[in-house]
Amino acid sequence: MAGIKKKIVICTQLTERVKKHWPVDYLISYGGFSRARSGFFLILILFWGIQTAAQQRSCGLHERYDTAQLTQFTKKNTPSRLNVDNGLKLNSRSNHYIPLVFHIMLEEGRSPVTLNEIQDQIEVLNETFNAINPDLAYLPKDFRPFSANTGIQFCLAYTDHGIGPEPAIEQKSTELPYFGEQVNLQGKLLIKHEILGGFDAWNTQKYINIWISELSAYQGFATLPGEGPSDEAGIVIDPDFFGFHPNDHEKYPFNLGKTLVHEMGHYFGLLHPWGSEETCDSDDGIEDTPVQGKIYYGCPKHPQYSCGSADMYMNFMNYTDDNCLIFFTEGQKSRMWQMIDLYYPDLMRDQFCRDFDSGDSPVDDIWILYQAAPPALKLKRFTPAQSIVRYRLMDAAGRTVLSGSFYGESEKDIYLNNIAAGVYILFLQDEKKFVSRKFVFL
């Protein structure tokens, strides 16, 4: 009963939020209900909607692109049409980092998205795109030969105003409901344009822009490569489905960060396994994903069949629950790299992420040690370098609590006497690169 009461409270809050902008009499214009009964009727409608939305995945791809557009996209991007080479050889690639920028616009009164949540979500992306997610062990044996490590990794982009690295996170609030899907008369999404009250995208050829804001009908949506205005390229995701929250039962079954994995697949040109429509005559244009004539929800028991073959309902591009989405295929990997080569050739060449895992920077030689008394982080480098290394310690809310720099020294102590217990991110930067490390102070 406690769970039901909680849902009713949520519905009441939604009702008040809707009534703030549209009168109840406008929303319910028939049936002869009194004002009080109309309000109750609206609560019941919203209650039913929340129950349904909480149980099934919903992606906005088919609302943003119609059947004809998706069919044309598949035909245009078949492998025979993708004979491009922008210097990124598929068979000779090591892991590459792609910088992510987060633009957050939440309704007033809502708790902000924290730096810790963003770091956790990026970790989920890196695990799933590199086939090191623990749940991959549950992939059915007959699909294991198809599982792929895409070799794509992600990092949080940053800015530098001369005082050390600042994470690429913009955040503000709005009074408008469901700001993530609001458009002006010309059909432009408000959230993607500063002049309309949102945030302008960073250079979409060098960064992946992710806007986080409330949505009413689906959990997220992404632009397909080469489709639509370049200044709107990116992903929009509802904050309720963002981040890794394994112990948050209210967010279950979409609490493991797989929604952004799904939408990132769209951003790299992947469609749902059933293609443009739910028939055996439509598919996603990927050779090693079986033709799928239906949508799967929840977490079915393997095997499931349609169109004469077993379906990959556990593929990241399906609609099953987070705990059921497990892998990308080799064919999907090839398609993603082809899309990067063709539409995002500079995405892997950003200076902040290109050398993220290389060993030619002084920050690579820094060891981070913890000293108990007095409490401090000791930055120790065994090869003194004639370069400035700047550091910044930020809490989970993205606030800077300590910052500074050192030059030529072999050791630097960062004292933590006045630091409260919690999760913190330490950023280190020199003129070539920056790294970040997560710490939990007890």
mmCIF file of C-alpha atoms in Angstrom, residues 280 290-291 293 304-311:
data_model
loop_
_atom_site.group_PDB
_atom_site.id
_atom_site.type_symbol
_atom_site.label_atom_id
_atom_site.label_comp_id
_atom_site.label_asym_id
_atom_site.label_seq_id
_atom_site.Cartn_x
_atom_site.Cartn_y
_atom_site.Cartn_z
ATOM 1 C CA CYS A 280 8.986 -9.224 -40.964
ATOM 2 C CA PRO A 290 17.869 -11.305 -36.801
ATOM 3 C CA VAL A 291 14.764 -9.870 -38.452
ATOM 4 C CA GLY A 293 8.677 -8.638 -36.201
ATOM 5 C CA GLN A 304 11.775 -15.844 -28.191
ATOM 6 C CA TYR A 305 10.857 -16.226 -31.860
ATOM 7 C CA SER A 306 9.449 -14.100 -34.666
ATOM 8 C CA CYS A 307 10.034 -14.104 -38.424
ATOM 9 C CA GLY A 308 11.379 -17.670 -38.246
ATOM 10 C CA SER A 309 14.403 -17.077 -35.993
ATOM 11 C CA ALA A 310 15.325 -16.418 -32.359
ATOM 12 C CA ASP A 311 15.184 -12.725 -31.499
#
